Each structure stands twice: as C-alpha cells, then as structure tokens.
XYZ file of C-alpha atoms in Angstrom:
502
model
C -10.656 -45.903 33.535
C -10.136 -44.305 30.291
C -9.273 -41.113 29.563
C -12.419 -39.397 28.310
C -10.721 -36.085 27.673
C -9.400 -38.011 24.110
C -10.336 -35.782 21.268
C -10.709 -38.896 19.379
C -13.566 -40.413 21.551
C -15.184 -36.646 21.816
C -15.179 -36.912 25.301
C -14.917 -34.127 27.875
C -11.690 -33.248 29.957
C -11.216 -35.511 32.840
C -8.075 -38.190 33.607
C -7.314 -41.343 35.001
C -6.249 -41.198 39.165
C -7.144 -43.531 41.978
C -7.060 -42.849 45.657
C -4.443 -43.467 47.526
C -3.618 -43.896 51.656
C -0.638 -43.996 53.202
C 2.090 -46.312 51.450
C -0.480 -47.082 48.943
C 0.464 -47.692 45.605
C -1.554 -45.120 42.793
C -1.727 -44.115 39.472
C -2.300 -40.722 37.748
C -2.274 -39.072 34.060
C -1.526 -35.773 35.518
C 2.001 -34.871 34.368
C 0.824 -35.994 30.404
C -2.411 -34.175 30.962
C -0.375 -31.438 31.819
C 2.152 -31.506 29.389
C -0.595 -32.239 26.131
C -1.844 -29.117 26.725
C -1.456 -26.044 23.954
C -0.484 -22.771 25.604
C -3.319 -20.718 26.118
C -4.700 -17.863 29.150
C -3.892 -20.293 31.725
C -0.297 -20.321 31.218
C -0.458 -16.478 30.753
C -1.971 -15.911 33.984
C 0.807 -18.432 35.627
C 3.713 -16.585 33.859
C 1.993 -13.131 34.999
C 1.759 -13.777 38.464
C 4.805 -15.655 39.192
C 7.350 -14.391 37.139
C 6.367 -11.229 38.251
C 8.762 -11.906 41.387
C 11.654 -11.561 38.692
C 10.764 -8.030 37.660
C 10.712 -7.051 41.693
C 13.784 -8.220 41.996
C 15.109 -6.553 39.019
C 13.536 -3.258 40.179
C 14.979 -3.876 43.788
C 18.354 -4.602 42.842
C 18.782 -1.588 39.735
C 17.308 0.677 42.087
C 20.089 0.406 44.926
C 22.571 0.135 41.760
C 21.210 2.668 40.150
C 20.540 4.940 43.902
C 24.296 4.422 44.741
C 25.182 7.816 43.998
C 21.938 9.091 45.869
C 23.150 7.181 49.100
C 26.604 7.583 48.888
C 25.927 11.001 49.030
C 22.627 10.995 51.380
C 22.944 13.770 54.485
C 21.079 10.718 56.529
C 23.270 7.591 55.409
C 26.513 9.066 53.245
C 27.401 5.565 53.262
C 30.842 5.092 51.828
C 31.397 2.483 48.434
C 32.680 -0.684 50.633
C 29.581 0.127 52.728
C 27.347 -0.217 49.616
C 29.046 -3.254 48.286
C 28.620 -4.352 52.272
C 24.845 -3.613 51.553
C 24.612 -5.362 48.439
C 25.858 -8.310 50.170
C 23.506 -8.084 52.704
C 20.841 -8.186 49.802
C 22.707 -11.291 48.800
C 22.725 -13.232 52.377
C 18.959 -12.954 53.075
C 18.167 -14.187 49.667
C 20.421 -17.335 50.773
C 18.659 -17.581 53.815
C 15.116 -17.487 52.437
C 15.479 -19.444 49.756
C 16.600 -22.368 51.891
C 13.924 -21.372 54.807
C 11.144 -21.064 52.114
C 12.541 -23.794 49.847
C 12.470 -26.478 52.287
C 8.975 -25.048 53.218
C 7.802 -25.137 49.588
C 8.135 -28.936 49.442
C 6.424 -29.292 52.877
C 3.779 -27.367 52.430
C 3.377 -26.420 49.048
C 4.078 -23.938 46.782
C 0.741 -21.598 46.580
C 1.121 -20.808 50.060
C 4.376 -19.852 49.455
C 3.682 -17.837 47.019
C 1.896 -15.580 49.565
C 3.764 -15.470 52.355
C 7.004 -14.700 50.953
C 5.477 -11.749 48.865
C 4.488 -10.286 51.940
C 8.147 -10.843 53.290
C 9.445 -9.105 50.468
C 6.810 -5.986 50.267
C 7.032 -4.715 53.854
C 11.121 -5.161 53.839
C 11.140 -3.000 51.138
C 9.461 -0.056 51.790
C 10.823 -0.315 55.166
C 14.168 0.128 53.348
C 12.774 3.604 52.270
C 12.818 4.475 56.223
C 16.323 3.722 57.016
C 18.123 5.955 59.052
C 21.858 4.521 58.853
C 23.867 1.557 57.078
C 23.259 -1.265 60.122
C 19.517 -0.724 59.666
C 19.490 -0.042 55.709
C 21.260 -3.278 55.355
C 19.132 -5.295 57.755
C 16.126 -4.458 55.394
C 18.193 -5.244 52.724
C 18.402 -8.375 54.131
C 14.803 -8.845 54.869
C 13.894 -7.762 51.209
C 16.428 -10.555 49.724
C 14.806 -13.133 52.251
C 11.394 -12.482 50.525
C 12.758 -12.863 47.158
C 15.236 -15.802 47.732
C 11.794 -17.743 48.946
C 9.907 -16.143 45.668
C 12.701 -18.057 43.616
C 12.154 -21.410 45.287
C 8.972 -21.435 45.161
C 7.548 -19.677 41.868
C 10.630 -21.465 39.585
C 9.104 -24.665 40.950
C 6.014 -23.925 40.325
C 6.230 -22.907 36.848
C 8.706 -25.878 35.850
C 5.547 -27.995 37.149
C 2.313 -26.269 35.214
C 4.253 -25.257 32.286
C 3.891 -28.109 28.857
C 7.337 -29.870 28.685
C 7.970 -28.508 24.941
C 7.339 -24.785 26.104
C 9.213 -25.195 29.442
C 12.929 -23.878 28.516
C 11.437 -21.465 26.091
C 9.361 -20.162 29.205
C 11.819 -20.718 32.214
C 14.218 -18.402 30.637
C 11.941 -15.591 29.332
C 10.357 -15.534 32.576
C 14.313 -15.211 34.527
C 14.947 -12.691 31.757
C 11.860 -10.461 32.715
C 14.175 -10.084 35.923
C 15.633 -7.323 33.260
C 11.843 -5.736 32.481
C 12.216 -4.674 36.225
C 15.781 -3.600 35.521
C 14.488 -1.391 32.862
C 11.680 0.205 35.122
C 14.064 0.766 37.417
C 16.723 2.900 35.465
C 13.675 5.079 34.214
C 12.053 5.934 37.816
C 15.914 6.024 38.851
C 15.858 9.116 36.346
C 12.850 10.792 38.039
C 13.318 10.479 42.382
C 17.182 11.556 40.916
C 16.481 14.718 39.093
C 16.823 17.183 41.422
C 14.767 19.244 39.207
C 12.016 16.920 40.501
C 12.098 15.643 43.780
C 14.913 16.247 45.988
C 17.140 13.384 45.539
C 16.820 12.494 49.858
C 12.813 11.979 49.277
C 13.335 10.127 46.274
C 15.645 7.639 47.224
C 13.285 6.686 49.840
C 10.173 7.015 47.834
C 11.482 5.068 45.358
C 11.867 1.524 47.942
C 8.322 2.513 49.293
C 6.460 2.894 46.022
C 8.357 -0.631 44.360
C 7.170 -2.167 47.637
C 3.737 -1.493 47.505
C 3.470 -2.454 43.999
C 3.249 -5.848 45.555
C -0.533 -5.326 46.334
C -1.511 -5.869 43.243
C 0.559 -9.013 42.438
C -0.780 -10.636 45.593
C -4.261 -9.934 43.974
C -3.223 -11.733 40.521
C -2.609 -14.810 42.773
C -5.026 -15.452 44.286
C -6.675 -16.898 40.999
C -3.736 -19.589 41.146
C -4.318 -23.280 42.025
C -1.776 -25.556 43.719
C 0.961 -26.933 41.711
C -1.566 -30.196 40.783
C 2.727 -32.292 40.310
C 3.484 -31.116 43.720
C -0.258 -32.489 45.087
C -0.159 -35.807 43.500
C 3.541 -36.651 44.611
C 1.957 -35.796 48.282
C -0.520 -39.060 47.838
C -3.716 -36.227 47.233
C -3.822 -37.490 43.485
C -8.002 -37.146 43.038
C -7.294 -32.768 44.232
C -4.522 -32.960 41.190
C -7.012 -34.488 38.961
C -9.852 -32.069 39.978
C -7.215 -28.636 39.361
C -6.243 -30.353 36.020
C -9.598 -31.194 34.633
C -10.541 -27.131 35.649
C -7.800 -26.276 33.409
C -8.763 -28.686 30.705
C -12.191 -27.076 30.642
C -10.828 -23.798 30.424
C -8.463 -24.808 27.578
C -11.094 -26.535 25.863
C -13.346 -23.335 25.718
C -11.046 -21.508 24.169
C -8.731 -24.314 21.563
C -11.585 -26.975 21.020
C -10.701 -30.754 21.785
C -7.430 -31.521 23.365
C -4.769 -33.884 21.730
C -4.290 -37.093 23.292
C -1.329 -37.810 26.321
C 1.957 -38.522 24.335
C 2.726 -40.884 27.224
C 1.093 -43.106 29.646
C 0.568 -42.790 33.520
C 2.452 -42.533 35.933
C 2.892 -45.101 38.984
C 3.123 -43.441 42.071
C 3.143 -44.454 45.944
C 2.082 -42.656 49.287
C 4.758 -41.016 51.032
C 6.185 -38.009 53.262
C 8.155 -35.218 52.433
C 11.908 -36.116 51.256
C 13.822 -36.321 54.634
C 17.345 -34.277 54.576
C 18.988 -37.664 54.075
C 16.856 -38.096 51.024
C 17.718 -35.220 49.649
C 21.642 -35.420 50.411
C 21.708 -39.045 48.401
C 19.775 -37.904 45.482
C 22.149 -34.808 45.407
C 25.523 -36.101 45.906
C 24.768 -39.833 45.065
C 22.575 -40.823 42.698
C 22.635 -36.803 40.836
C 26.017 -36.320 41.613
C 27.693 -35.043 37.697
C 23.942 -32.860 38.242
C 24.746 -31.616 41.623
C 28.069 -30.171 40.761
C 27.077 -28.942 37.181
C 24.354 -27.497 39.143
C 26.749 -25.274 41.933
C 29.422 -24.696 38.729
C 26.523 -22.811 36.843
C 25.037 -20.813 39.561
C 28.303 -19.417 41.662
C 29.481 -18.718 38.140
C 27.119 -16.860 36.618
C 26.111 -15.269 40.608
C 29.775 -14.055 40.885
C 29.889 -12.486 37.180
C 26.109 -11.004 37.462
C 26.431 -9.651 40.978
C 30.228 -8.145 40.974
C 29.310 -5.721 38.213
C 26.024 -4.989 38.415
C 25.916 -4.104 41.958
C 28.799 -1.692 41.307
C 28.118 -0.506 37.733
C 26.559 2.819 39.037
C 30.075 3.536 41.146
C 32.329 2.748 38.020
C 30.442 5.127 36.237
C 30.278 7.607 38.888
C 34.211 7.486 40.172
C 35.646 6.998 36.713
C 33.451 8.606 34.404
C 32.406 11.214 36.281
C 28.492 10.891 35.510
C 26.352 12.563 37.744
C 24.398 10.424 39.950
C 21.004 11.551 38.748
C 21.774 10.093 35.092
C 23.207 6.598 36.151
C 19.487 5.788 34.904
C 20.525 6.739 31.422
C 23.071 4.076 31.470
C 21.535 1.154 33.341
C 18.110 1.280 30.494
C 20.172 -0.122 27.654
C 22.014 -2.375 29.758
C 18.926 -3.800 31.465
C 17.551 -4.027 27.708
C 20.246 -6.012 26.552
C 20.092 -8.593 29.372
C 15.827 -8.503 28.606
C 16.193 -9.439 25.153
C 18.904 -12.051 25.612
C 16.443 -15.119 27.195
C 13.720 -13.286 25.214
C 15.440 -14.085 21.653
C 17.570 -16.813 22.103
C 15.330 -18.912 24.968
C 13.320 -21.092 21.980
C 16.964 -22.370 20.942
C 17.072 -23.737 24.049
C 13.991 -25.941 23.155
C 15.179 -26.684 19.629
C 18.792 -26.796 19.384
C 19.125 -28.258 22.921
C 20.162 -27.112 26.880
C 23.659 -28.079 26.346
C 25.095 -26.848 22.956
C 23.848 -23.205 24.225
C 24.337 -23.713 27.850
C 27.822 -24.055 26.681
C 28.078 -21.503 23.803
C 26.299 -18.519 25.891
C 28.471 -18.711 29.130
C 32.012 -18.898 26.701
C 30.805 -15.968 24.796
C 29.691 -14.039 27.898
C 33.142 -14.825 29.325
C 35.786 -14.405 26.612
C 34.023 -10.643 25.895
C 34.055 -9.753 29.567
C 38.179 -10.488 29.306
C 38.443 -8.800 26.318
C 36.466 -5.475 27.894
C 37.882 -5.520 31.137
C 41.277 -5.262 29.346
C 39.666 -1.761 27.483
C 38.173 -0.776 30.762
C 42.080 -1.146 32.006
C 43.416 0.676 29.024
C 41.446 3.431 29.451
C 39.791 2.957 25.815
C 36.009 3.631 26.352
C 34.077 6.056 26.819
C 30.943 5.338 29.210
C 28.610 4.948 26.638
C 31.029 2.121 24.992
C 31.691 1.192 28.489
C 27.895 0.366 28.491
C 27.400 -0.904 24.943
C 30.133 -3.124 25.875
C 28.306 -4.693 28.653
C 25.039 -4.740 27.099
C 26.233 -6.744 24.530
C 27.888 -9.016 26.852
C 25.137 -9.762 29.356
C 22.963 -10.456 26.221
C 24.621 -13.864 26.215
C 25.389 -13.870 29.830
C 21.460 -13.278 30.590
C 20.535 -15.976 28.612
C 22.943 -18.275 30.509
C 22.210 -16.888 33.913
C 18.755 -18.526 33.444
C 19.245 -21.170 31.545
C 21.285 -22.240 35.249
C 18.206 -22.032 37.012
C 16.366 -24.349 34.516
C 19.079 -26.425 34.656
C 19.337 -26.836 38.553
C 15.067 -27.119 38.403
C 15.264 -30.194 35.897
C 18.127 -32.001 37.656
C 16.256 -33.563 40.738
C 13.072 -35.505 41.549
C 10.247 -33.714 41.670
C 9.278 -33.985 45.667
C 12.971 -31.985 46.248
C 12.704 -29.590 43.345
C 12.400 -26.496 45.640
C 14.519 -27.492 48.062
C 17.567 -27.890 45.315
C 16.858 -24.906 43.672
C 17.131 -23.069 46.766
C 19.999 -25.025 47.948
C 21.867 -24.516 44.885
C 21.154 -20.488 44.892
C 21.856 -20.294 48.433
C 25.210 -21.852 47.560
C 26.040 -20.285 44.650
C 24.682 -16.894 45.429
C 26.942 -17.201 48.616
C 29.967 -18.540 46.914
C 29.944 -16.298 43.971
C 27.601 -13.320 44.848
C 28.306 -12.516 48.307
C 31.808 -12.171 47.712
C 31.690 -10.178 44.212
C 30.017 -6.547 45.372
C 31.963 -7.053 48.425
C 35.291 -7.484 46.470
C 34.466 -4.979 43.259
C 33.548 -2.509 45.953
C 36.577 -2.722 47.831
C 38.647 -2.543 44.318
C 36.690 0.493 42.834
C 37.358 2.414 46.470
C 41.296 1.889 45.256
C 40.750 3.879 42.365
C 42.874 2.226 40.271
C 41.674 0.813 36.468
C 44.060 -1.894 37.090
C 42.707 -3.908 40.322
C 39.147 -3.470 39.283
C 40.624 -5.481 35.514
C 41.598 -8.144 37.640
C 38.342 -8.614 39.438
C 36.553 -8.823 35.510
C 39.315 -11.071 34.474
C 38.294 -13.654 37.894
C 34.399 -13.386 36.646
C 35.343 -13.697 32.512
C 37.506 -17.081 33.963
C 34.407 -18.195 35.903
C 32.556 -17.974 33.215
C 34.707 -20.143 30.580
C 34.778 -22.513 33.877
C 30.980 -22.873 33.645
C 30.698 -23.022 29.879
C 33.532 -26.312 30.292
C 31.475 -27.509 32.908
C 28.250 -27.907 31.097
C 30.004 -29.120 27.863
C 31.215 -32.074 30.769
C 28.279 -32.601 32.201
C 25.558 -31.346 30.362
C 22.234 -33.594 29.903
C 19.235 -33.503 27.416
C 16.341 -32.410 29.300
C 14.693 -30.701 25.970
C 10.869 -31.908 25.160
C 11.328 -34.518 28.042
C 8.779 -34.509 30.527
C 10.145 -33.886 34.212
C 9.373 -37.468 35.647
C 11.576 -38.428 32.766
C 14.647 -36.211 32.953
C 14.486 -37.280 36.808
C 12.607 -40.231 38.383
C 10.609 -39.244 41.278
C 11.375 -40.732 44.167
C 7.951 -41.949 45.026
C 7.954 -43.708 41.715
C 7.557 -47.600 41.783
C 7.410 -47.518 37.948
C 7.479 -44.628 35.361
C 5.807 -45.354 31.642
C 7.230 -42.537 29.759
C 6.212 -43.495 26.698
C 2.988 -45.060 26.861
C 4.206 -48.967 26.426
C-alpha cells in the first residue's frame, strides 16, 4: 500500500502497516513517518509535558541544597551535615529503585501510563516531605520523592527519544536534561523568599516550600493527558494499525499548520510479533552483543552522577561553614550556578547534532574535569571569595551540564528499542548508586572535618572521574547523529531493517 501522505502524489497523511498476531511477521512506516516530520506544536506539547519532570527534579533537589541551612538549623529536625548528606542519599536510593521498578514497567506496559503514575509518586512524597517531623521520616520521603522521579526518567527520556525527528533528537534530549537547571533556578529564587526571615519564618517556609513544589504537579498531570502512547513503543508490541492511527493524528495536525509533508528518507521497517524482552534478553543485548555500549554507558553516568551529586548536594554547606553566608541568601548563590548549568545543553546541544555525540561527548566531560582540579586546588588555597567560588563552578558545570545529558542520550540510543527504558533505568540506577550515593555521603562527611584540604581531595576524585569519562567516550564512542533509532540499534523484533529505502 503506498504511502498517500507523499507530498508529491498530494495525498493526505496516512502510512503503510499490516496487522499482525502473535509471531506474525509485519511491516510499518512508523519510525520514517515519525522522523520526516518538521518540528511543530506537537513536539512542543511533548517537550512541555515531559521534560517538565526535569525542572521538578531540579526544584526538588536545589531546594534541600539550597534549605540546608534552614534544616540544619530547624528547632523540629536540627539535623546535623552527615545527616543531610545521609538525606541526600536517601534522595539518591529511591531514584535507583524507581527507575528500575518503573523502567522495567515502562517496557511492559508502556510509557503513557507511566507517565501518570509515577507523577503521582513523586507529588504526594513531596509535600509529605514538608510534614516531617525528624531525619528517619524526612529521609523516607526523600526517598519516596526520588522513587517518583527515578520512574519519570525512565519513562519520559524514552518517550521523547521515540516521538522526537531523528535530526532534532540530541539537540532536544539535552535541552530538555538541561531544563533540569530551569527548576534549579526557580528554586534558588523561592529559596530566597520561605528563607527571609523578614518574610516567613524560616520553620514554615522550609516546609511550605516541599508542599507548594509538590502540588505544582497538578497541573503537569493536566498537560498530559493530551499525550498519546509512544506509537515506537506500540508497534514493537505487535499493535502496529494503533501506531499508525496516533501517527496519522499527528500528521494531520502537522499538516494544518506546515502544508504537505516531505517524503520518508527511508523505507519500512520489518517487524515480528513478540513479548516483552525477558531479563535474559536484556542481559545479552547489554553485556553481549552492546557490550563497548554497556560499559561506555555505566562510565558516563557514575561519572558525571558522582561529580554532579558530591557538590551540588553540599554546595549550600561549603558556603555556609566556610564562607560564612547566611542561610537565607544561599539562594543568591545557587541562581547563577543553576544558570550556568541551564545554558550549557541550551547553547552547545545543536553541536551535538552537527559536529557529532563523540567529539563533544569527549571535549565537554575533559573540560568539566581539568577546571574542577584546577578550582578545587583554589578552593584548597584559600584563593576565592564565594562569589568566585561560584563563578568558578558556574563556569564549570556549563560544560559539565552539557555532558551530564548528553550521558543520558547516550545510554537511550545504545539499546534496542523494546529495552530502552529498562537500560536507561538500569544504567541510572547503577550509576546514580555507584557515583551519587556515595558523593553527598562522602563530601558531607569531609565538609563536617572542616578542613579545606580533605574536601580538595574529594573535587580532585570527581575532576579524575571526569577525565575517566571523557577517555572513555573518545574509546568507545559511536555515531548516533541524524541516524534513526532502529538504525543506531537493531530492534530485537526485527527480521529485517531497510534503513535506507533499497
């Protein structure tokens, strides 16, 4: 059957797909239909409501870094600096757990409902955070808030990977991890307003602050409801006329607004009935057939987690314990750091797109790493001020934000498409665990000390980390640029994959 969405034949939107039953072979046009498309309000709408999750976890995380001071010194918690770093750990371990709960449930069941589910996770956890009455249950909600959001990474990276146009998709993967830092920014501000004690009394406002980011996920669960399924993640699940159907709704809606759509730049895909990717599936393509992937994958992310998650997590008690800046202007400090880390995927993510994943894979991890050494040893000295402290680091997690992200991508594009949540959550679970748990555990410990010295050490390990990561990738980078995702990795249901239209 033709595909009578061809400009050229002034057709209307539509595809080729046959039916399929169980272990029946099929064919569908889906992923070029998908990929031909310009960018238009559809993809706004999916980059909206699911990278959204990124700014709630940016608020989350920059207001506990940001509140440190506030809960240190709380009458109801006075929790002490390891118990904080304890905390932020605790943050840390839920995410690992949901991500591989909701991950593995992502690929089951699919990622809208997903999408739902662990929003909900994620909204009540937090405000119940704003009701804690001592460190066992503040990090138990903690935990539960990091669940949600683990599952929100799985899931909505997936998802976007899958809707968004090949050419656009590093461009867009990264911008959308960066926005992690939009939330960052909100954060520092309302961090400057439930602090002032000229405002609210700084007890009320540490609470109010949980409860209010919380319940701000009302109206995200309203912006998703207008979301279809992932139609990649329908077709690999032998429901190939539904992917067609959500597709050819797009198409309309595209059409509306850009006139006639370009022809597919490749052919169709050949596809056969199957179940989910069994464990043992998933373990082969991982460690077998992926392997240089799997471990370029679990280099990037425990890197960059380790690096990220040690110093952000205990900026606000650096400043605080060696600065001496008051608790109630931490906010002052975290804004231009959270701006720096914004407009690093913002500015450099099209290079990633042009000049290709693994020349600035490589270059933005070495430069994040050899100025982290170079700071720490000022930090050491005793040469900075805090507001070269925090130029310092702004200008380092410019690059280091852009890598960060560019790790997820990375890990999304390495595996076939029926595991794609389940490795992304695999791989953060493992990397978050290897490199983040430990970090605000360890930094905390090392700031308690007091000493310039130990806490060098600890930004010497993460600089090192980083270099490690940037080698890596230079290793065992891969071109996934332009490609379409069947492409950079076979599906496993694939009996034969025309890529190029021949």
């Amino acid at each position: 059957m033709p595909d009578t969405s061809d400009p050229t034949r002034g057709g209307k939107p539509g595809g080729t797909t046959t039916g399929a039953t169980a272990g029946e072979t099929f064919e569908t046009d889906v992923p070029a239909r998908l990929d031909r498309l310009p960018w238009s309000g559809f993809h706004w709408r999916v980059v909206i409501a699911l990278g959204i999750t990124w700014v709630l976890d940016g608020l989350e995380v920059t207001l506990v870094g940001s509140l440190a001071g506030a809960i240190h010194q709380s009458p109801s918690l006075a929790l002490t600096e390891s118990q904080i770093g304890l905390s932020a750990s605790a943050y840390l371990i839920g995410a690992v757990t949901g991500a591989l709960g909701f991950g593995w449930l992502a690929d089951r069941i699919g990622r809208r409902r997903l999408f739902f589910v662990t929003l909900v996770v994620y909204m009540l956890a937090s405000i119940a955070t704003g009701f804690s009455w001592n460190f066992w249950s503040f990090a138990l909600f903690r935990a539960l808030t990091g669940a949600g959001i683990g599952g929100e990474y799985a899931a909505v990276n997936s998802a976007i990977q899958e809707l968004i146009p090949a050419r656009y998709r590093g461009t867009t993967d990264l911008c959308v991890n960066g926005t992690f830092w939009g939330g960052a920014a909100i954060g520092a501000v309302a961090a400057l307003v439930v602090l002032d004690p000229a405002i609210v009394d700084p007890e009320i406002g540490w609470r109010a602050a949980f409860v209010v980011g919380g319940a701000l996920s009302l109206v995200v669960l309203l912006l998703r409801r207008h979301l279809p399924e992932s139609p990649r993640w329908l077709m690999l699940h032998g429901q190939p006329s539904e992917a067609s159907r959500i597709v050819c709704g797009i198409e309309r809606e595209v059409v509306e607004s850009k006139g006639w759509l370009p022809p597919p730049a490749y052919g169709a895909v050949v596809l056969h009935r199957r179940g989910a990717a069994s464990i043992a599936e998933v373990w082969r393509a991982m460690f077998d057939t992926h392997r240089d992937r799997a471990v370029l994958g679990l280099v990037l992310m425990a890197c960059q987690a380790f690096c990220y998650n040690a110093v952000f997590f205990t900026y606000a008690l650096v400043l605080t314990k060696f600065y001496g800046i008051p608790p109630h202007e931490i906010g002052w400090f975290m804004l231009p750091f959270a701006l720096g880390n914004l407009m690093g995927p913002l500015l450099l993510g099209r290079f990633f797109d042009t000049i290709g994943r693994k020349p600035m894979i490589t270059g933005t991890y070495a430069l994040a790493g050899i100025l982290m050494a170079a700071t720490g040893g000022a930090f050491a000295a005793g040469w900075l001020s805090a507001w070269e402290q925090t130029l310092a680091w702004t200008v380092i997690f410019f690059f280091a934000s852009a890598a960060a992200s560019a790790a997820y991508l990375t890990v999304g594009e390495s595996f076939p498409l029926e595991m794609r949540a389940m490795a992304i959550a695999l791989f953060y679970a493992i990397g978050t665990a290897a490199g983040g748990v430990i970090g605000p555990a360890l930094f905390g410990w090392l700031i308690e000390s007091g000493q310039r010295l130990d806490i060098f050490w600890g930004y010497l390990v993460a600089a090192t980390l980083m270099l490690v990561a940037a080698a890596t990738e230079w290793r065992l980078g891969f071109a996934a640029e332009g490609k379409p995702l069947e492409q950079v990795s076979t599906p496993l249901s694939a009996r034969h994959t025309d890529t190029r239209g021949r």
